[in-house]
Tab-separated table of C-alpha atoms in Angstrom:
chain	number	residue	atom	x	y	z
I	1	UNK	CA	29.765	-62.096	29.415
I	2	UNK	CA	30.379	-59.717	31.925
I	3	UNK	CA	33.742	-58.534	31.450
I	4	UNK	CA	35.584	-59.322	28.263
I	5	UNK	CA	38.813	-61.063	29.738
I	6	UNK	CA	41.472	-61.059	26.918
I	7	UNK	CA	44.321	-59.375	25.577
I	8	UNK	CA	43.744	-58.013	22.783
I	9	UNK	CA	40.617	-56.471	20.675
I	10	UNK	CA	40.426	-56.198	16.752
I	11	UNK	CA	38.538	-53.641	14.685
I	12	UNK	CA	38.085	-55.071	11.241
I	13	UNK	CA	36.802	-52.579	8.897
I	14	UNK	CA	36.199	-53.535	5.173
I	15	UNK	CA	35.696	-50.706	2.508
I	16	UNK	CA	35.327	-49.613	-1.053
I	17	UNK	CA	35.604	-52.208	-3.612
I	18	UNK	CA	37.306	-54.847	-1.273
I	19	UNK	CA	33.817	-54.797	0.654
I	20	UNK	CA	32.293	-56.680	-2.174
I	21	UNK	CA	33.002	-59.740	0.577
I	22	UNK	CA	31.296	-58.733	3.172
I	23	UNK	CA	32.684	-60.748	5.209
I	24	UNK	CA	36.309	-61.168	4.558
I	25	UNK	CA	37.256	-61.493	7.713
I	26	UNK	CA	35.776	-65.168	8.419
I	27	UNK	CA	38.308	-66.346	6.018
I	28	UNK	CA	41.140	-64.621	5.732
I	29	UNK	CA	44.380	-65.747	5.927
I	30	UNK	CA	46.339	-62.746	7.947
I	31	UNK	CA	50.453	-62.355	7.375
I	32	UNK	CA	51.562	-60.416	10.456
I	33	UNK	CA	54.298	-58.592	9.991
I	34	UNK	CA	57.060	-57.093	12.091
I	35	UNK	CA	58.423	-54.359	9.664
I	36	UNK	CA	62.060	-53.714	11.047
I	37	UNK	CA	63.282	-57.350	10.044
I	38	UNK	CA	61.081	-58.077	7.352
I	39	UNK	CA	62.698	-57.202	4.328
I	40	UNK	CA	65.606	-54.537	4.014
I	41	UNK	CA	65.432	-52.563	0.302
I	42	UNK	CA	68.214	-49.924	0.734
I	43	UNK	CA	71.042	-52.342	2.647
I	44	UNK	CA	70.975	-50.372	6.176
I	45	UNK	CA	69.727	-53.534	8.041
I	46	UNK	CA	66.365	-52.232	8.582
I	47	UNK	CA	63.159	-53.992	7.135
I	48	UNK	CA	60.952	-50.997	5.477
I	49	UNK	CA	58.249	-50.261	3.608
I	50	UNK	CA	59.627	-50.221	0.184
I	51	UNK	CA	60.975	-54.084	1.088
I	52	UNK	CA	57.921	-55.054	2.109
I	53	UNK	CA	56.233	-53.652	-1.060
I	54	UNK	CA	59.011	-55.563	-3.098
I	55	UNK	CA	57.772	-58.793	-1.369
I	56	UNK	CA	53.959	-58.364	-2.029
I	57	UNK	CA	53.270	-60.518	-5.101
I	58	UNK	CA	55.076	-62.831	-2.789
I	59	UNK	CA	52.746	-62.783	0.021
I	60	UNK	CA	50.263	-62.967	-2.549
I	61	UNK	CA	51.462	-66.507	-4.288
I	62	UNK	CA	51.447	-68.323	-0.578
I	63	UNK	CA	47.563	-67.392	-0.347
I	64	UNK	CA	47.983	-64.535	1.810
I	65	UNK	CA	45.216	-62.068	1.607
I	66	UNK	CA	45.580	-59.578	4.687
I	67	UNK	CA	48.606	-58.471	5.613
I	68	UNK	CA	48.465	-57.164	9.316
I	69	UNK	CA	51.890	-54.397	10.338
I	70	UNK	CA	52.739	-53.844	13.577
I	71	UNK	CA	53.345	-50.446	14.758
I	72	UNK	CA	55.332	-48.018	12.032
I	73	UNK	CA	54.498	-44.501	13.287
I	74	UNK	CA	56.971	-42.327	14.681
I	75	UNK	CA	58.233	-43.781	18.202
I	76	UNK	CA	60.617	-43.101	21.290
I	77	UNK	CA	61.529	-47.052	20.605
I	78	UNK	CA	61.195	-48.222	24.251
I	79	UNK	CA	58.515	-50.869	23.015
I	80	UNK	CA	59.038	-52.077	19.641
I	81	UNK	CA	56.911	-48.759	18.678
I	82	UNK	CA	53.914	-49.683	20.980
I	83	UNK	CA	55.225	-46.075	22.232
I	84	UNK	CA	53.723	-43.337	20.010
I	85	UNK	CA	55.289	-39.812	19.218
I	86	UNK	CA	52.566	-39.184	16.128
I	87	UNK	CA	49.894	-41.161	15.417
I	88	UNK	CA	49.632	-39.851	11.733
I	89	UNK	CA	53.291	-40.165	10.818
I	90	UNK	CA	56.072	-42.229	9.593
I	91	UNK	CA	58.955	-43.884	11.395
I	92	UNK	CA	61.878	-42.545	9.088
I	93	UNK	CA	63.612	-45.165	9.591
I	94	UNK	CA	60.774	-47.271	7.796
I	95	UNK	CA	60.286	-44.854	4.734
I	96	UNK	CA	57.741	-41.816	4.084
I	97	UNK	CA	53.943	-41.171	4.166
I	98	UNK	CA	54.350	-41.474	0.235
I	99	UNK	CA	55.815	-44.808	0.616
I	100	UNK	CA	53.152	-45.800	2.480
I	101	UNK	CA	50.659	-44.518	-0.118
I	102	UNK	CA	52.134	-46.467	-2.923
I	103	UNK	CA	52.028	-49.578	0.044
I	104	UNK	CA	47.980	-49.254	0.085
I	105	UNK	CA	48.001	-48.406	-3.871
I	106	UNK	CA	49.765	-52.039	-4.428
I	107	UNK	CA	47.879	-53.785	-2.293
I	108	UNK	CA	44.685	-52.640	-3.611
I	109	UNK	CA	45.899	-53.517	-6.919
I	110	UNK	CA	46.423	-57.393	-5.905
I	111	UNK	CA	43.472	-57.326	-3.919
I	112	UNK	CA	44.494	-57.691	-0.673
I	113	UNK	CA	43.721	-55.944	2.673
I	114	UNK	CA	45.441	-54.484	5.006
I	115	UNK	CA	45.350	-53.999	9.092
I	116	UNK	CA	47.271	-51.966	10.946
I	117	UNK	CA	47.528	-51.401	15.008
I	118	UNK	CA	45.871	-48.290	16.367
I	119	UNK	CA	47.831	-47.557	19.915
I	120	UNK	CA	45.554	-45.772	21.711
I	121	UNK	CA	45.571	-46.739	25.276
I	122	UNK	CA	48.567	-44.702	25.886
I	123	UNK	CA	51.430	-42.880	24.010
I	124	UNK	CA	54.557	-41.999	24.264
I	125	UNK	CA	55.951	-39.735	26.805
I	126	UNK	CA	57.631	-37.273	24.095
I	127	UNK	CA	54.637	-37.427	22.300
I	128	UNK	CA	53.542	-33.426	22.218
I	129	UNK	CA	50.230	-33.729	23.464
I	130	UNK	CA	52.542	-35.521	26.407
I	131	UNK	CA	54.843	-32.130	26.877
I	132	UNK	CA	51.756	-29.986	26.837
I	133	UNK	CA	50.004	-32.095	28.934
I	134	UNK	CA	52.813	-30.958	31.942
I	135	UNK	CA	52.907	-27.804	30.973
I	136	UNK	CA	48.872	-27.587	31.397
I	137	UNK	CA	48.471	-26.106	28.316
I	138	UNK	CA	45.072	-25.891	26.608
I	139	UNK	CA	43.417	-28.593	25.911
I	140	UNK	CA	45.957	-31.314	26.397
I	141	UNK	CA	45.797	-30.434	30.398
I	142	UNK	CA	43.426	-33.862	31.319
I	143	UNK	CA	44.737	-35.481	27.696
I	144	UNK	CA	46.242	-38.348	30.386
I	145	UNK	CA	45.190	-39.856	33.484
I	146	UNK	CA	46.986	-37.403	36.239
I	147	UNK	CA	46.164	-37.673	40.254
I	148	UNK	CA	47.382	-36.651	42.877
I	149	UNK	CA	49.627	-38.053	45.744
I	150	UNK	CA	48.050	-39.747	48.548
I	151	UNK	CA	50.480	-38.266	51.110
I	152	UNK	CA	53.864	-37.784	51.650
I	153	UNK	CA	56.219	-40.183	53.173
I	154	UNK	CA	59.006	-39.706	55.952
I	155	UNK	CA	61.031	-38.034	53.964
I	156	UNK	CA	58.282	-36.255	52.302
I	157	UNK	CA	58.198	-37.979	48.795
I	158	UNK	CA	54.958	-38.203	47.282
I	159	UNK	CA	52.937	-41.191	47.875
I	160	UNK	CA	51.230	-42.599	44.935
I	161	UNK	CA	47.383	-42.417	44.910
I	162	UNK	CA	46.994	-46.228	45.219
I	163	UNK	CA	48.275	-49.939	44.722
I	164	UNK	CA	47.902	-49.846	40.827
I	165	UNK	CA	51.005	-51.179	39.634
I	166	UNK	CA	52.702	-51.885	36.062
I	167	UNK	CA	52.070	-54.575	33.960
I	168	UNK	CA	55.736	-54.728	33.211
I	169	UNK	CA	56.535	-54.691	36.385
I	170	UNK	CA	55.837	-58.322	37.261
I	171	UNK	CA	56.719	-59.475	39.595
I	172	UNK	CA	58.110	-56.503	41.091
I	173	UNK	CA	54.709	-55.279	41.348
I	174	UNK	CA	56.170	-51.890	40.214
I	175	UNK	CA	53.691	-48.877	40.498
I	176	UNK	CA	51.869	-47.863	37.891
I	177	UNK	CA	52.308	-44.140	38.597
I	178	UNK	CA	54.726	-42.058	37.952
I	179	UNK	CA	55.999	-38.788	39.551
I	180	UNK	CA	56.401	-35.355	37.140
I	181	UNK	CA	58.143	-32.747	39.104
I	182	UNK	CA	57.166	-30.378	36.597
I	183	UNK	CA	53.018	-31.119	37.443
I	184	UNK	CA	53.542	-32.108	40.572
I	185	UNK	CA	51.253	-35.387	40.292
I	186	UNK	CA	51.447	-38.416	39.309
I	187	UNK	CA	50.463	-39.705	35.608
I	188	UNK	CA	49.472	-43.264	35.245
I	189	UNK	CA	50.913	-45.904	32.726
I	190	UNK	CA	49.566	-49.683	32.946
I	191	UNK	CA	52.991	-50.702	30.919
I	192	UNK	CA	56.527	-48.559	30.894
I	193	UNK	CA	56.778	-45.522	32.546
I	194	UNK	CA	57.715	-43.800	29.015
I	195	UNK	CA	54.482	-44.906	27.816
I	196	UNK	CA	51.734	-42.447	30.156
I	197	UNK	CA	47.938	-43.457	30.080
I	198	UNK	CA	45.875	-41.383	27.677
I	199	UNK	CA	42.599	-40.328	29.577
I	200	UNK	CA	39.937	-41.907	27.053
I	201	UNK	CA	36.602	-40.537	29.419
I	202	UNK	CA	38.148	-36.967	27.580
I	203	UNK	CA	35.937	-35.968	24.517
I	204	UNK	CA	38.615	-34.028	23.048
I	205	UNK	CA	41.224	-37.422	23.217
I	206	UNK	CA	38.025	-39.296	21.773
I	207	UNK	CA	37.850	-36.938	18.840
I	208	UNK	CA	41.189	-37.017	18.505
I	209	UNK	CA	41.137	-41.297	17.998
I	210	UNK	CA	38.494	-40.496	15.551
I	211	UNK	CA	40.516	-38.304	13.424
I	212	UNK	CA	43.033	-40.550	13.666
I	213	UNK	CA	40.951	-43.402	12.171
I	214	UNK	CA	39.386	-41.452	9.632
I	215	UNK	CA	43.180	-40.326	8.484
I	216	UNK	CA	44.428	-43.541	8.026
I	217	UNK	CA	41.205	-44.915	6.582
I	218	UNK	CA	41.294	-42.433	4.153
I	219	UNK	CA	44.795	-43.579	2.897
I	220	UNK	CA	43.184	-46.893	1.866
I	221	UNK	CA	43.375	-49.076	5.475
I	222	UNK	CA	41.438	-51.758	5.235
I	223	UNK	CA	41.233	-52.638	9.470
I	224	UNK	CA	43.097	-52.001	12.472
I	225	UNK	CA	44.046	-54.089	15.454
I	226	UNK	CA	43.139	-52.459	18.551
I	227	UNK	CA	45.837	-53.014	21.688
I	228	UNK	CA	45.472	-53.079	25.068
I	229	UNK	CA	41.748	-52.437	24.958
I	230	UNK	CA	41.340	-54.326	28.412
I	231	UNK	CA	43.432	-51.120	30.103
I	232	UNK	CA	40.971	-48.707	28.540
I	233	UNK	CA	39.294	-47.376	31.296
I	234	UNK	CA	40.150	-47.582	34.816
I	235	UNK	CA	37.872	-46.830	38.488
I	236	UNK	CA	37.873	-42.850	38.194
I	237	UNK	CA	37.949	-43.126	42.273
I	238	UNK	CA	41.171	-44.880	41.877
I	239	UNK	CA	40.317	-47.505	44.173
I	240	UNK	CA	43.225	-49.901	45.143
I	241	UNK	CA	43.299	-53.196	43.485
I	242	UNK	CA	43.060	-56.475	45.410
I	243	UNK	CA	46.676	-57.302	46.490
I	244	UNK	CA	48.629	-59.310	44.209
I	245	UNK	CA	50.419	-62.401	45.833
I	246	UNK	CA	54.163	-63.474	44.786
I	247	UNK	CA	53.258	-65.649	41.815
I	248	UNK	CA	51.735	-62.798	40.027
I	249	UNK	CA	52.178	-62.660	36.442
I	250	UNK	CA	51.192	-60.955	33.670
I	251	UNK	CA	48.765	-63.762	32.837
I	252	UNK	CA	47.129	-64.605	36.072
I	253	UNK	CA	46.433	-60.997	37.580
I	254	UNK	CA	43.098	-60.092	35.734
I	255	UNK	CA	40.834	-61.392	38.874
I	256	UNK	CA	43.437	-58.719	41.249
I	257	UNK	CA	42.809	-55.737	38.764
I	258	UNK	CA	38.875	-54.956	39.263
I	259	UNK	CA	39.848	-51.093	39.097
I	260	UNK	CA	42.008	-51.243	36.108
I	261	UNK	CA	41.238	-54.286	33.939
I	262	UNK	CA	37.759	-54.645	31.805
I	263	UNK	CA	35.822	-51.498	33.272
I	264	UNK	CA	32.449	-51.217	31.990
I	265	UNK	CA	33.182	-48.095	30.862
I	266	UNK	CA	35.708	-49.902	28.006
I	267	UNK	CA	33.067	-51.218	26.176
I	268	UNK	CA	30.953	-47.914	25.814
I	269	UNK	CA	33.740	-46.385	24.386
I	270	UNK	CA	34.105	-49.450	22.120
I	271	UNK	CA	30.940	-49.035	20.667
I	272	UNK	CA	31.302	-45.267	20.469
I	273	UNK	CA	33.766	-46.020	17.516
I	274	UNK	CA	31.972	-48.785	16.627
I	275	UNK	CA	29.343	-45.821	15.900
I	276	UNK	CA	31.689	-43.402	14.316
I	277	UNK	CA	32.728	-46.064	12.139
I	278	UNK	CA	29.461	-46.468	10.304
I	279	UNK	CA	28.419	-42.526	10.446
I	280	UNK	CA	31.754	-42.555	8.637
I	281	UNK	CA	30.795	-45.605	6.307
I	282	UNK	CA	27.358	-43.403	5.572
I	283	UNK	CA	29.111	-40.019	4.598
I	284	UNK	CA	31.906	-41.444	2.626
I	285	UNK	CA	29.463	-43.670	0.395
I	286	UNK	CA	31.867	-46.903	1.325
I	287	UNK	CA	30.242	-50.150	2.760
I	288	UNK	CA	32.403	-50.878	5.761
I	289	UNK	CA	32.170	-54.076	8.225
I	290	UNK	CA	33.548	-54.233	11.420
I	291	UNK	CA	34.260	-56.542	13.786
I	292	UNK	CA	35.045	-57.326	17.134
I	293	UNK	CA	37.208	-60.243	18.060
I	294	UNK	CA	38.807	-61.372	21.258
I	295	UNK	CA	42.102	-62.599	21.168
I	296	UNK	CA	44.118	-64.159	23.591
């Protein structure tokens, strides 16, 4: 399979004493769960992680054995928290890193797992590395994908450097640039504007995904859901895309988006975790099994 046409991709990683079943994943029964209207424990009409710990014998009686949390980190809240402000934090409004300790310590305890979405083809805009990012400040300067205008129109507003447009956009076929007087170029983001492209052909934005993995594993997370994987990686000679015709959807566009969807590039960067995964696995003594799946 040339290109791996779906929405989604999940990393599955099993450790500890939970990786006494190898292979977990071929039969588990996964509970996904939208944390702001789950279940509400201190009465301000917002589902947290004390409510959901509240519910987890619950969850265990139905024959639920993975529960699987969408985002909870810190967020700008333009996209149900699919826009990042720190990818090792808390949303306060869902409790506090020790809340989410005791989370992992119950769930162990019943022995269940637990996924969780790692964000990582863009972030938020008012994410710091973000502000640094426009301020070129060292080493956050190529932390996103930034390019410069093609031209200048008639009235000498910068042209964007090609047809890439938004995928929330459709069908106004948006662009998928944006404009930052501050740079002076344009940053790319494949969704909402608020939500800019990291650059993931940067080592130091790799490393930084690493640590990030290795942070939350080491709080007792059994697997993560990764999103968006198919926007990894775009041309780096930011080709224009075949033209998209009036029906355009989010659904149907894949074949149009050669330069942005599925780039080969995507998948060595897949298996570059894939790699860091099980160096980790070897150092930390755990047996860990991961998994790709395609989704959608």
């Amino acid at each position: 399979m040339k290109f791996l046409k779906a929405l989604y991709l999940m990393i599955l990683i099993s450790s500890g004493v939970l990786a006494l079943d190898r292979e977990w994943w071929k039969h588990a029964t996964v509970y996904e769960i939208y944390l702001k209207s789950y279940k509400d424990s201190d009465g301000d009409g917002i589902g947290d992680i004390k409510g959901l710990i509240s519910k987890l014998d619950y969850l265990a009686e139905i024959g639920v054995d993975t529960i699987y949390l969408v985002p909870f980190y810190p967020s700008s809240h333009t996209d149900g928290g699919y826009d990042i402000t720190d990818y090792k934090g808390i949303d306060p409004v869902y409790g506090t890193i020790e809340d989410f300790e005791l989370l992992m310590k119950e769930i162990k305890a019943r022995g269940l797992y637990f996924v969780m979405d790692l964000v990582i083809n863009h972030s938020s805009d008012e994410h710091e590395w973000f502000e640094k990012s426009v301020k070129k400040i060292h080493p956050y300067t190529d932390y996103y994908v930034w390019a410069n205008p093609k031209g200048h129109d008639w009235e000498k507003n910068p042209i964007p450097p090609n047809n890439w447009f938004s995928l929330f956009s459709i069908p106004i076929k948006g662009s998928a640039w944006q404009w930052n007087e501050e740079r002076k170029q344009f940053y790319l983001h494949q969704f909402y504007k608020k939500q800019p492209d990291l650059n993931l052909r940067n080592e130091a934005v790799k490393q930084e995904i690493k640590d990030i993995l290795k942070f939350w594993l080491e709080k007792g997370v059994t697997g993560f859901r990764i999103d968006a994987p198919t926007c990894f990686m775009e041309d780096p000679q930011l080709r224009d895309n075949a033209e998209v015709g009036p029906d355009a959807t989010v659904f149907n566009v894949f074949d149009m988006c050669e330069q942005t969807f599925n780039h080969p590039d995507t998948f060595k960067f897949v298996n570059e975790l894939n790699l860091f995964l099980r160096q980790y696995d070897r150092k930390s003594g755990k047996q860990t099994q991961t998994l790709f799946t395609v989704l959608g």
